[in-house]
Amino acid sequence: MRTITSIRAHKSVIFLSTSESDYPDDILDHPSQLVLTSSTILTFSPQSALKIPFEHILSMIATDCLVSATGTINFTKRGERSLFVETIILESIPPKASLLHSLFAHHSSILELHRSEFLYCLARILQSEIGTIILSLERFKFGKLAEEDEKHFLKALNSHLDDPSDLNAPRKTRDRRQWVPSSVRNSVEFWESKLKKEGKLFEAVTSEFDTKEDIQEQLKEMIANLPNQNDEHRIEYLRSKKIPQINWMTKRLKQMLDVDKSHVILDIGGGRGDLAIAIARMFEKSTVYVLDVNVTSLKAGMSTAKRYGLSNIIFMEGDISDTAMQKKILQDLRPDIIVGLHACGGLTDCLLDIAVLTGSMFAVCTCCFKSQPELYRMSHKRWKYELGNGKPGIELITGRDLDTSQGNQDFEDLQYAALVNGHDELNVRAISIINSVRLNVVQYLWEKRKESENVIKVELEQFPANFSKCNQVLIATKL
């Protein structure tokens, strides 16, 4: 996710300059410029039925909006490396009355058809500027909210606006928490209670390892690969967060694999190979493959591996959603273990999908939960029709089908709860629910594979809190 810093329109193209958001996922290689064309649509969530066409996008966004986007990386006529956007998701907006008014005033026919969804999505993306919603709702007579939600709105109004009569009143910095709709809390309570009752809720265990060795050498190498080597924020993130996470992952793999034996290790979405290179150095007799779609990242990783003199690491360009690439992994690579550090959103589900098909162990660190929904859908479709007797992953475990509107809403609630700002306890509960469902599905499908002679043990672990509060690691070990 990125924050819009400036907007420029030229003919039928919109150029958005962006800066990194507060979310610590590893997005170094993503271009800072977004290019919106006539085919771009704006929406409020990956599953939203509410689509805003290109000609109205300028009325719906402003500087300081938080957005996420999917598309293709390419170069503009000026030679600027940019993301040419297919879909842009409005995640959060600033407290600007004019922008709120545009959100309410445009596309009345669309909003009339999707009124409840629009209100629900808008409540989510407004963060702590809820008081402005109330005033705008009243002004536009858009409709009444549920009594319980209105109480939350009014409480937020008193907490966040110095003067309720001033639509442009600044936020009070003492409270930066996002508002959580009651329906979201209800979904978390429902899923948590159901999984606990059925004995399917995993409790994340913290494994402590010494992760501080050789940190200066690792930091020096990673800084050399940064697009901006003077980015103090990113350097501090590498030092205090990512490098300790890499060292934790390698220590955990050492418990799963014999370093003196030869293994095939596959890092899907491995980018510059920060994790894979550390693994290759520890497991010298093994072959480590790095798969990613970003050629620039792969080249940077090759250069680093060459400086280390590593001959047991191979960088491959490819898309994990491509059938030919999946066939290559299944038939040619046949990995012993699949790893991923910050496997964003649907990429985690895709990694687990490949692990089930190949009978591989895995160690996957999850994050984001809303990104790459196309990978999530691809994996769950296969789990449903090829492996799950017509039932998708979540229905196998909870009885709720994601192909229904209720199933979609449940999952969207959990995604929101996993990411909402200022609610650490709620984040962890929602993340644990999502990852518990994933692990239960994997265990079910693994046992269903008749050709598998091995029994696996699935575990949910988490990094120590000092270098990650919410990143959990999904583990599967053959017994």
Short mmCIF file of C-alpha atoms in Angstrom, two decimals:
data_model
loop_
_atom_site.label_atom_id
_atom_site.label_comp_id
_atom_site.label_asym_id
_atom_site.label_seq_id
_atom_site.Cartn_x
_atom_site.Cartn_y
_atom_site.Cartn_z
CA MET A 1 0.00 0.00 0.00
CA ARG A 2 1.19 3.50 -0.85
CA THR A 3 0.28 7.07 0.08
CA ILE A 4 -0.44 9.46 -2.79
CA THR A 5 1.93 12.46 -2.62
CA SER A 6 1.00 14.21 -5.87
CA ILE A 7 -1.45 13.90 -8.76
CA ARG A 8 -0.88 14.95 -12.36
CA ALA A 9 -3.30 14.51 -15.25
CA HIS A 10 -2.31 14.73 -18.91
CA LYS A 11 -4.91 14.13 -21.63
CA SER A 12 -6.39 10.71 -20.83
CA VAL A 13 -3.71 9.61 -18.38
CA ILE A 14 -3.38 10.19 -14.61
CA PHE A 15 0.05 10.04 -12.97
CA LEU A 16 0.19 9.39 -9.21
CA SER A 17 3.41 9.85 -7.26
CA THR A 18 3.45 7.73 -4.12
CA SER A 19 5.53 7.16 -1.02
CA GLU A 20 5.81 4.09 1.17
CA SER A 21 3.04 3.57 3.70
CA ASP A 22 3.48 2.61 7.35
CA TYR A 23 2.91 -1.05 6.49
CA PRO A 24 6.28 -2.86 6.70
CA ASP A 25 5.87 -5.32 3.86
CA ASP A 26 8.84 -5.65 1.55
CA ILE A 27 7.94 -3.45 -1.43
CA LEU A 28 11.31 -2.01 -2.38
CA ASP A 29 11.05 -3.03 -6.01
CA HIS A 30 7.63 -1.54 -6.66
CA PRO A 31 7.72 1.68 -8.73
CA SER A 32 6.73 4.85 -6.87
CA GLN A 33 4.77 6.18 -9.88
CA LEU A 34 1.35 4.79 -10.74
CA VAL A 35 -0.05 5.36 -14.24
CA LEU A 36 -3.84 5.27 -14.62
CA THR A 37 -5.30 4.91 -18.11
CA SER A 38 -8.79 4.67 -19.61
CA SER A 39 -8.95 0.96 -18.72
CA THR A 40 -8.22 1.56 -15.02
CA ILE A 41 -11.04 1.11 -12.52
CA LEU A 42 -11.26 2.19 -8.89
CA THR A 43 -12.88 0.10 -6.17
CA PHE A 44 -12.96 -0.21 -2.39
CA SER A 45 -11.88 -3.84 -1.95
CA PRO A 46 -10.80 -6.77 -4.17
CA GLN A 47 -14.24 -8.39 -3.88
CA SER A 48 -16.27 -5.17 -4.19
CA ALA A 49 -19.06 -5.05 -6.75
CA LEU A 50 -18.79 -1.26 -6.71
CA LYS A 51 -16.53 -0.20 -9.62
CA ILE A 52 -15.77 3.46 -10.37
CA PRO A 53 -14.82 4.06 -14.02
CA PHE A 54 -11.75 6.02 -15.09
CA GLU A 55 -13.53 9.28 -15.97
CA HIS A 56 -14.57 9.75 -12.32
CA ILE A 57 -11.39 8.61 -10.57
CA LEU A 58 -9.98 12.14 -10.18
CA SER A 59 -13.09 13.06 -8.18
CA MET A 60 -12.55 10.16 -5.80
CA ILE A 61 -8.87 10.50 -4.85
CA ALA A 62 -6.61 13.18 -3.40
CA THR A 63 -3.14 13.54 -1.93
CA ASP A 64 -2.66 11.62 1.33
CA CYS A 65 -5.05 8.88 0.21
CA LEU A 66 -3.73 5.39 0.93
CA VAL A 67 -4.09 3.08 -2.09
CA SER A 68 -3.05 -0.33 -3.33
CA ALA A 69 -2.89 -1.25 -6.98
CA THR A 70 -2.45 -4.15 -9.38
CA GLY A 71 -1.10 -3.88 -12.89
CA THR A 72 2.00 -4.26 -15.04
CA ILE A 73 5.43 -2.69 -14.52
CA ASN A 74 6.66 -0.83 -17.61
CA PHE A 75 8.29 2.42 -18.72
CA THR A 76 6.58 5.69 -19.72
CA LYS A 77 7.55 7.68 -22.83
CA ARG A 78 9.89 9.65 -20.58
CA GLY A 79 11.60 6.44 -19.54
CA GLU A 80 10.12 6.47 -16.00
CA ARG A 81 9.70 3.01 -14.46
CA SER A 82 6.03 2.89 -13.45
CA LEU A 83 3.17 0.59 -12.53
CA PHE A 84 0.50 0.76 -15.24
CA VAL A 85 -2.59 0.19 -13.12
CA GLU A 86 -5.48 -2.12 -13.96
CA THR A 87 -7.27 -1.83 -10.61
CA ILE A 88 -6.66 0.72 -7.87
CA ILE A 89 -8.15 0.11 -4.41
CA LEU A 90 -8.92 3.07 -2.18
CA GLU A 91 -7.76 1.88 1.25
CA SER A 92 -7.92 5.12 3.28
CA ILE A 93 -8.72 8.79 2.69
CA PRO A 94 -7.71 12.01 4.50
CA PRO A 95 -10.22 14.21 6.41
CA LYS A 96 -11.07 16.48 3.48
CA ALA A 97 -14.71 17.49 3.25
CA SER A 98 -14.57 18.12 -0.50
CA LEU A 99 -13.32 14.60 -1.14
CA LEU A 100 -16.01 13.07 1.06
CA HIS A 101 -18.65 15.08 -0.73
CA SER A 102 -17.41 13.73 -4.07
CA LEU A 103 -17.59 10.19 -2.76
CA PHE A 104 -21.24 10.72 -1.87
CA ALA A 105 -22.27 12.87 -4.81
CA HIS A 106 -20.85 10.89 -7.77
CA HIS A 107 -22.46 7.90 -9.44
CA SER A 108 -25.78 8.09 -7.65
CA SER A 109 -27.22 5.24 -9.72
CA ILE A 110 -24.32 2.93 -8.81
CA LEU A 111 -24.46 3.91 -5.17
CA GLU A 112 -28.21 3.33 -5.12
CA LEU A 113 -27.64 -0.24 -6.29
CA HIS A 114 -24.80 -0.88 -3.81
CA ARG A 115 -25.76 1.43 -0.96
CA SER A 116 -25.05 -0.94 1.93
CA GLU A 117 -21.73 -2.05 0.47
CA PHE A 118 -20.72 1.54 -0.21
CA LEU A 119 -21.43 2.60 3.38
CA TYR A 120 -19.61 -0.45 4.72
CA CYS A 121 -16.53 0.09 2.54
CA LEU A 122 -16.49 3.80 3.22
CA ALA A 123 -16.57 3.23 6.97
CA ARG A 124 -13.54 1.01 6.59
CA ILE A 125 -11.36 3.30 4.54
CA LEU A 126 -12.03 6.47 6.55
CA GLN A 127 -9.88 5.40 9.52
CA SER A 128 -10.39 7.91 12.34
CA GLU A 129 -12.28 10.57 10.34
CA ILE A 130 -15.60 9.00 11.25
CA GLY A 131 -17.16 12.22 12.49
CA THR A 132 -17.00 13.59 8.97
CA ILE A 133 -19.00 10.59 7.74
CA ILE A 134 -21.80 11.37 10.16
CA LEU A 135 -22.03 14.99 9.09
CA SER A 136 -21.88 14.03 5.41
CA LEU A 137 -24.49 11.35 5.85
CA GLU A 138 -26.80 13.86 7.50
CA ARG A 139 -26.13 16.48 4.84
CA PHE A 140 -26.78 14.12 1.95
CA LYS A 141 -29.57 12.21 3.71
CA PHE A 142 -27.87 9.08 2.46
CA GLY A 143 -29.50 6.72 4.90
CA LYS A 144 -29.47 5.61 8.52
CA LEU A 145 -26.87 3.41 10.13
CA ALA A 146 -27.49 0.52 12.50
CA GLU A 147 -27.93 1.81 16.04
CA GLU A 148 -24.80 0.05 17.36
CA ASP A 149 -22.64 1.39 14.53
CA GLU A 150 -24.05 4.89 15.01
CA LYS A 151 -22.89 4.81 18.64
CA HIS A 152 -19.36 4.01 17.45
CA PHE A 153 -19.58 6.84 14.92
CA LEU A 154 -20.73 9.36 17.51
CA LYS A 155 -18.06 8.27 19.96
CA ALA A 156 -15.45 8.75 17.24
CA LEU A 157 -16.96 12.14 16.44
CA ASN A 158 -16.39 13.33 20.01
CA SER A 159 -12.88 11.84 20.15
CA HIS A 160 -11.45 12.96 16.84
CA LEU A 161 -12.97 16.29 15.92
CA ASP A 162 -12.25 19.38 18.01
CA ASP A 163 -15.40 21.04 16.69
CA PRO A 164 -18.09 18.77 15.18
CA SER A 165 -19.41 21.68 13.18
CA ASP A 166 -16.10 21.96 11.30
CA LEU A 167 -15.87 19.40 8.52
CA ASN A 168 -12.18 20.16 8.07
CA ALA A 169 -11.25 19.83 11.74
CA PRO A 170 -7.86 18.14 12.16
CA ARG A 171 -7.46 14.79 13.83
CA LYS A 172 -6.24 14.68 17.38
CA THR A 173 -2.86 13.00 17.33
CA ARG A 174 -3.43 11.30 20.68
CA ASP A 175 -5.55 8.61 18.99
CA ARG A 176 -4.61 7.21 15.56
CA ARG A 177 -6.71 4.07 15.79
CA GLN A 178 -8.94 3.13 12.90
CA TRP A 179 -12.60 2.52 13.57
CA VAL A 180 -13.72 -1.12 13.56
CA PRO A 181 -17.34 -1.80 12.47
CA SER A 182 -19.32 -4.04 14.82
CA SER A 183 -19.87 -6.53 11.98
CA VAL A 184 -16.11 -7.03 11.73
CA ARG A 185 -15.81 -7.74 15.44
CA ASN A 186 -18.76 -10.12 15.19
CA SER A 187 -17.06 -12.05 12.37
CA VAL A 188 -13.86 -12.41 14.40
CA GLU A 189 -15.85 -13.62 17.41
CA PHE A 190 -17.82 -16.10 15.29
CA TRP A 191 -14.80 -17.65 13.57
CA GLU A 192 -12.68 -17.74 16.71
CA SER A 193 -15.45 -19.43 18.71
CA LYS A 194 -16.23 -21.95 15.96
CA LEU A 195 -12.61 -22.98 15.42
CA LYS A 196 -11.96 -23.25 19.17
CA LYS A 197 -15.05 -25.40 19.64
CA GLU A 198 -13.92 -27.77 16.88
CA GLY A 199 -10.31 -27.83 18.14
CA LYS A 200 -9.02 -26.26 14.92
CA LEU A 201 -7.70 -22.92 16.17
CA PHE A 202 -3.90 -22.87 16.26
CA GLU A 203 -2.12 -20.83 18.90
CA ALA A 204 1.02 -19.19 17.55
CA VAL A 205 4.14 -20.26 19.45
CA THR A 206 7.19 -18.01 19.68
CA SER A 207 10.51 -19.73 19.02
CA GLU A 208 13.54 -17.83 20.29
CA PHE A 209 16.80 -17.95 18.31
CA ASP A 210 19.97 -15.90 18.39
CA THR A 211 19.38 -13.69 15.33
CA LYS A 212 22.07 -11.04 15.79
CA GLU A 213 25.16 -12.70 14.35
CA ASP A 214 26.80 -11.14 11.27
CA ILE A 215 24.09 -8.47 11.12
CA GLN A 216 26.47 -5.71 9.98
CA GLU A 217 27.71 -7.75 7.03
CA GLN A 218 24.15 -8.62 6.00
CA LEU A 219 23.06 -5.00 6.37
CA LYS A 220 25.93 -3.78 4.20
CA GLU A 221 25.02 -6.20 1.42
CA MET A 222 21.31 -5.31 1.53
CA ILE A 223 21.99 -1.57 1.51
CA ALA A 224 24.06 -2.07 -1.64
CA ASN A 225 20.92 -3.41 -3.38
CA LEU A 226 18.60 -0.58 -2.29
CA PRO A 227 17.32 1.78 -5.00
CA ASN A 228 17.94 4.63 -2.51
CA GLN A 229 20.94 3.82 -0.32
CA ASN A 230 20.28 6.89 1.85
CA ASP A 231 16.79 5.81 2.85
CA GLU A 232 17.22 5.84 6.64
CA HIS A 233 13.74 4.47 7.30
CA ARG A 234 14.32 1.46 5.05
CA ILE A 235 17.81 0.85 6.45
CA GLU A 236 16.45 0.84 10.00
CA TYR A 237 13.72 -1.58 8.90
CA LEU A 238 16.35 -3.93 7.47
CA ARG A 239 18.48 -3.73 10.61
CA SER A 240 15.76 -4.12 13.23
CA LYS A 241 13.14 -6.20 11.40
CA LYS A 242 14.02 -8.00 8.20
CA ILE A 243 17.52 -9.27 8.96
CA PRO A 244 16.45 -10.76 12.33
CA GLN A 245 13.51 -12.39 10.52
CA ILE A 246 15.84 -13.88 7.90
CA ASN A 247 18.14 -15.22 10.59
CA TRP A 248 15.15 -16.66 12.47
CA MET A 249 13.96 -18.43 9.31
CA THR A 250 17.36 -20.00 8.60
CA LYS A 251 17.65 -21.23 12.20
CA ARG A 252 14.16 -22.74 11.97
CA LEU A 253 15.04 -24.48 8.69
CA LYS A 254 18.11 -25.94 10.36
CA GLN A 255 15.73 -27.74 12.73
CA MET A 256 13.76 -29.12 9.79
CA LEU A 257 16.59 -30.14 7.42
CA ASP A 258 19.98 -31.85 7.84
CA VAL A 259 22.64 -29.35 6.73
CA ASP A 260 24.98 -32.20 5.79
CA LYS A 261 22.55 -33.65 3.23
CA SER A 262 21.46 -32.44 -0.19
CA HIS A 263 18.01 -30.81 -0.46
CA VAL A 264 16.05 -28.88 -3.06
CA ILE A 265 14.78 -25.64 -1.51
CA LEU A 266 12.38 -23.35 -3.41
CA ASP A 267 11.82 -19.71 -2.44
CA ILE A 268 8.69 -18.50 -4.28
CA GLY A 269 8.41 -14.72 -4.63
CA GLY A 270 11.98 -14.46 -3.32
CA GLY A 271 12.82 -11.19 -5.10
CA ARG A 272 16.47 -10.23 -4.58
CA GLY A 273 17.05 -13.48 -2.71
CA ASP A 274 17.72 -12.00 0.73
CA LEU A 275 16.34 -15.13 2.42
CA ALA A 276 17.50 -17.58 -0.25
CA ILE A 277 21.10 -16.36 -0.15
CA ALA A 278 21.21 -16.81 3.63
CA ILE A 279 19.80 -20.33 3.18
CA ALA A 280 22.31 -21.17 0.42
CA ARG A 281 25.18 -20.10 2.66
CA MET A 282 23.95 -22.31 5.51
CA PHE A 283 22.98 -25.35 3.39
CA GLU A 284 26.04 -25.61 1.16
CA LYS A 285 25.19 -29.10 -0.16
CA SER A 286 21.67 -28.11 -1.15
CA THR A 287 20.34 -26.35 -4.25
CA VAL A 288 18.26 -23.23 -3.63
CA TYR A 289 15.90 -21.90 -6.31
CA VAL A 290 14.49 -18.37 -6.29
CA LEU A 291 11.35 -17.74 -8.34
CA ASP A 292 10.05 -14.22 -9.00
CA VAL A 293 8.44 -12.15 -11.76
CA ASN A 294 10.67 -9.11 -11.14
CA VAL A 295 13.72 -9.30 -13.42
CA THR A 296 15.41 -6.30 -11.76
CA SER A 297 15.24 -7.98 -8.36
CA LEU A 298 16.52 -11.27 -9.73
CA LYS A 299 19.53 -9.55 -11.34
CA ALA A 300 20.34 -7.79 -8.07
CA GLY A 301 20.16 -11.16 -6.29
CA MET A 302 22.48 -12.77 -8.85
CA SER A 303 25.04 -10.03 -8.27
CA THR A 304 24.91 -10.56 -4.50
CA ALA A 305 25.22 -14.34 -4.87
CA LYS A 306 28.23 -13.85 -7.15
CA ARG A 307 29.92 -11.61 -4.57
CA TYR A 308 29.46 -14.36 -2.01
CA GLY A 309 30.81 -16.95 -4.45
CA LEU A 310 27.67 -19.08 -4.22
CA SER A 311 27.20 -21.77 -6.85
CA ASN A 312 24.25 -23.54 -5.24
CA ILE A 313 21.59 -20.86 -5.87
CA ILE A 314 19.60 -20.46 -9.09
CA PHE A 315 17.42 -17.42 -9.90
CA MET A 316 14.43 -18.04 -12.18
CA GLU A 317 12.08 -15.55 -13.79
CA GLY A 318 8.52 -16.81 -13.78
CA ASP A 319 4.94 -16.37 -12.63
CA ILE A 320 3.74 -18.92 -10.08
CA SER A 321 0.20 -18.59 -11.45
CA ASP A 322 1.39 -19.82 -14.86
CA THR A 323 0.47 -23.45 -15.54
CA ALA A 324 3.77 -24.18 -17.30
CA MET A 325 5.75 -22.91 -14.30
CA GLN A 326 3.68 -25.01 -11.91
CA LYS A 327 4.31 -28.05 -14.12
CA LYS A 328 8.05 -27.34 -14.05
CA ILE A 329 8.04 -27.21 -10.25
CA LEU A 330 6.01 -30.41 -9.94
CA GLN A 331 7.90 -32.46 -12.52
CA ASP A 332 11.43 -31.01 -12.65
CA LEU A 333 12.30 -29.23 -9.41
CA ARG A 334 10.36 -31.44 -6.98
CA PRO A 335 11.33 -29.33 -3.92
CA ASP A 336 11.87 -30.87 -0.52
CA ILE A 337 10.73 -27.65 1.12
CA ILE A 338 9.09 -24.40 -0.02
CA VAL A 339 9.89 -21.16 1.79
CA GLY A 340 8.59 -17.60 1.66
CA LEU A 341 9.33 -14.48 3.67
CA HIS A 342 6.50 -11.91 3.55
CA ALA A 343 4.43 -13.99 1.14
CA CYS A 344 1.89 -11.24 0.61
CA GLY A 345 -1.82 -12.07 0.63
CA GLY A 346 -2.77 -14.71 -1.92
CA LEU A 347 0.86 -15.68 -2.51
CA THR A 348 0.78 -17.60 0.79
CA ASP A 349 -2.21 -19.64 -0.40
CA CYS A 350 -0.43 -20.28 -3.69
CA LEU A 351 2.69 -21.52 -1.87
CA LEU A 352 0.60 -23.86 0.26
CA ASP A 353 -1.18 -25.07 -2.87
CA ILE A 354 2.13 -25.95 -4.54
CA ALA A 355 3.36 -27.62 -1.34
CA VAL A 356 0.28 -29.87 -1.26
CA LEU A 357 0.69 -30.80 -4.94
CA THR A 358 4.43 -31.57 -4.60
CA GLY A 359 4.24 -33.15 -1.15
CA SER A 360 6.78 -30.61 0.13
CA MET A 361 7.40 -29.31 3.61
CA PHE A 362 7.11 -25.55 3.99
CA ALA A 363 8.06 -22.55 6.12
CA VAL A 364 6.06 -19.50 5.04
CA CYS A 365 5.91 -16.09 6.72
CA THR A 366 2.55 -14.44 6.01
CA CYS A 367 1.67 -10.76 5.64
CA CYS A 368 -0.75 -8.23 4.07
CA PHE A 369 -3.76 -10.58 3.60
CA LYS A 370 -5.53 -8.31 1.08
CA SER A 371 -3.00 -8.30 -1.76
CA GLN A 372 -2.84 -10.60 -4.80
CA PRO A 373 -6.43 -11.88 -4.50
CA GLU A 374 -6.12 -13.54 -7.92
CA LEU A 375 -3.60 -16.03 -6.46
CA TYR A 376 -5.89 -16.73 -3.53
CA ARG A 377 -8.83 -17.43 -5.83
CA MET A 378 -6.73 -19.63 -8.10
CA SER A 379 -5.60 -21.82 -5.20
CA HIS A 380 -9.02 -22.13 -3.60
CA LYS A 381 -10.59 -23.02 -6.93
CA ARG A 382 -8.18 -25.94 -7.29
CA TRP A 383 -8.71 -26.98 -3.67
CA LYS A 384 -12.44 -26.95 -4.32
CA TYR A 385 -12.78 -28.72 -7.65
CA GLU A 386 -9.68 -30.91 -7.88
CA LEU A 387 -8.87 -31.82 -4.30
CA GLY A 388 -11.78 -30.90 -2.07
CA ASN A 389 -14.76 -32.79 -3.49
CA GLY A 390 -16.41 -29.55 -4.57
CA LYS A 391 -15.78 -27.71 -1.31
CA PRO A 392 -13.31 -24.79 -1.04
CA GLY A 393 -10.82 -24.47 1.78
CA ILE A 394 -12.82 -22.38 4.20
CA GLU A 395 -15.99 -24.44 3.71
CA LEU A 396 -14.02 -27.61 4.45
CA ILE A 397 -13.14 -26.22 7.86
CA THR A 398 -16.06 -23.95 8.81
CA GLY A 399 -19.01 -24.84 6.60
CA ARG A 400 -19.03 -21.38 4.95
CA ASP A 401 -18.49 -21.22 1.19
CA LEU A 402 -16.42 -18.33 -0.22
CA ASP A 403 -18.43 -18.55 -3.42
CA THR A 404 -21.41 -17.14 -1.53
CA SER A 405 -21.91 -13.49 -0.58
CA GLN A 406 -21.79 -14.39 3.13
CA GLY A 407 -18.53 -16.28 2.69
CA ASN A 408 -17.00 -13.35 0.83
CA GLN A 409 -18.12 -10.91 3.51
CA ASP A 410 -16.72 -13.11 6.29
CA PHE A 411 -13.32 -13.28 4.64
CA GLU A 412 -13.30 -9.55 3.93
CA ASP A 413 -14.11 -8.88 7.59
CA LEU A 414 -11.16 -11.03 8.69
CA GLN A 415 -8.84 -9.29 6.22
CA TYR A 416 -9.86 -5.91 7.59
CA ALA A 417 -9.43 -7.03 11.20
CA ALA A 418 -5.97 -8.40 10.37
CA LEU A 419 -4.76 -5.05 9.04
CA VAL A 420 -6.72 -2.36 10.90
CA ASN A 421 -4.41 0.20 12.47
CA GLY A 422 -4.15 0.61 16.24
CA HIS A 423 -5.73 -2.73 17.25
CA ASP A 424 -2.81 -5.11 17.82
CA GLU A 425 -4.83 -7.68 19.75
CA LEU A 426 -7.57 -7.78 17.10
CA ASN A 427 -4.90 -8.03 14.38
CA VAL A 428 -3.35 -11.10 15.97
CA ARG A 429 -6.71 -12.78 16.56
CA ALA A 430 -7.80 -12.31 12.93
CA ILE A 431 -4.40 -13.37 11.56
CA SER A 432 -4.48 -16.50 13.72
CA ILE A 433 -7.94 -17.36 12.38
CA ILE A 434 -6.91 -16.96 8.73
CA ASN A 435 -3.70 -18.95 9.22
CA SER A 436 -5.47 -21.64 11.24
CA VAL A 437 -7.90 -22.19 8.38
CA ARG A 438 -4.96 -22.41 5.97
CA LEU A 439 -3.16 -25.01 8.07
CA ASN A 440 -6.33 -27.08 8.59
CA VAL A 441 -6.96 -27.10 4.84
CA VAL A 442 -3.37 -28.18 4.11
CA GLN A 443 -3.57 -30.98 6.67
CA TYR A 444 -6.89 -32.19 5.27
CA LEU A 445 -5.68 -32.15 1.66
CA TRP A 446 -2.34 -33.73 2.54
CA GLU A 447 -4.07 -36.66 4.23
CA LYS A 448 -6.37 -36.96 1.22
CA ARG A 449 -3.40 -37.48 -1.11
CA LYS A 450 -3.38 -41.28 -1.34
CA GLU A 451 0.08 -41.36 -2.90
CA SER A 452 1.60 -39.62 0.12
CA GLU A 453 3.29 -42.06 2.51
CA ASN A 454 4.48 -39.35 4.88
CA VAL A 455 2.60 -37.82 7.75
CA ILE A 456 3.08 -34.09 8.29
CA LYS A 457 2.95 -31.99 11.39
CA VAL A 458 1.63 -28.45 10.84
CA GLU A 459 2.46 -25.67 13.27
CA LEU A 460 1.79 -21.97 13.65
CA GLU A 461 4.74 -19.96 14.94
CA GLN A 462 5.56 -16.28 15.25
CA PHE A 463 8.65 -14.11 15.43
CA PRO A 464 9.66 -12.57 18.77
CA ALA A 465 7.67 -9.37 19.38
CA ASN A 466 10.75 -7.12 19.30
CA PHE A 467 11.11 -7.51 15.53
CA SER A 468 7.57 -8.39 14.50
CA LYS A 469 4.19 -8.10 16.23
CA CYS A 470 1.95 -9.64 13.62
CA ASN A 471 4.02 -11.78 11.21
CA GLN A 472 3.25 -15.45 11.72
CA VAL A 473 5.05 -18.42 10.14
CA LEU A 474 3.27 -21.49 8.81
CA ILE A 475 5.34 -24.67 9.27
CA ALA A 476 4.87 -28.19 7.90
CA THR A 477 7.36 -30.93 8.78
CA LYS A 478 7.38 -34.53 7.61
CA LEU A 479 7.41 -37.07 10.43
#
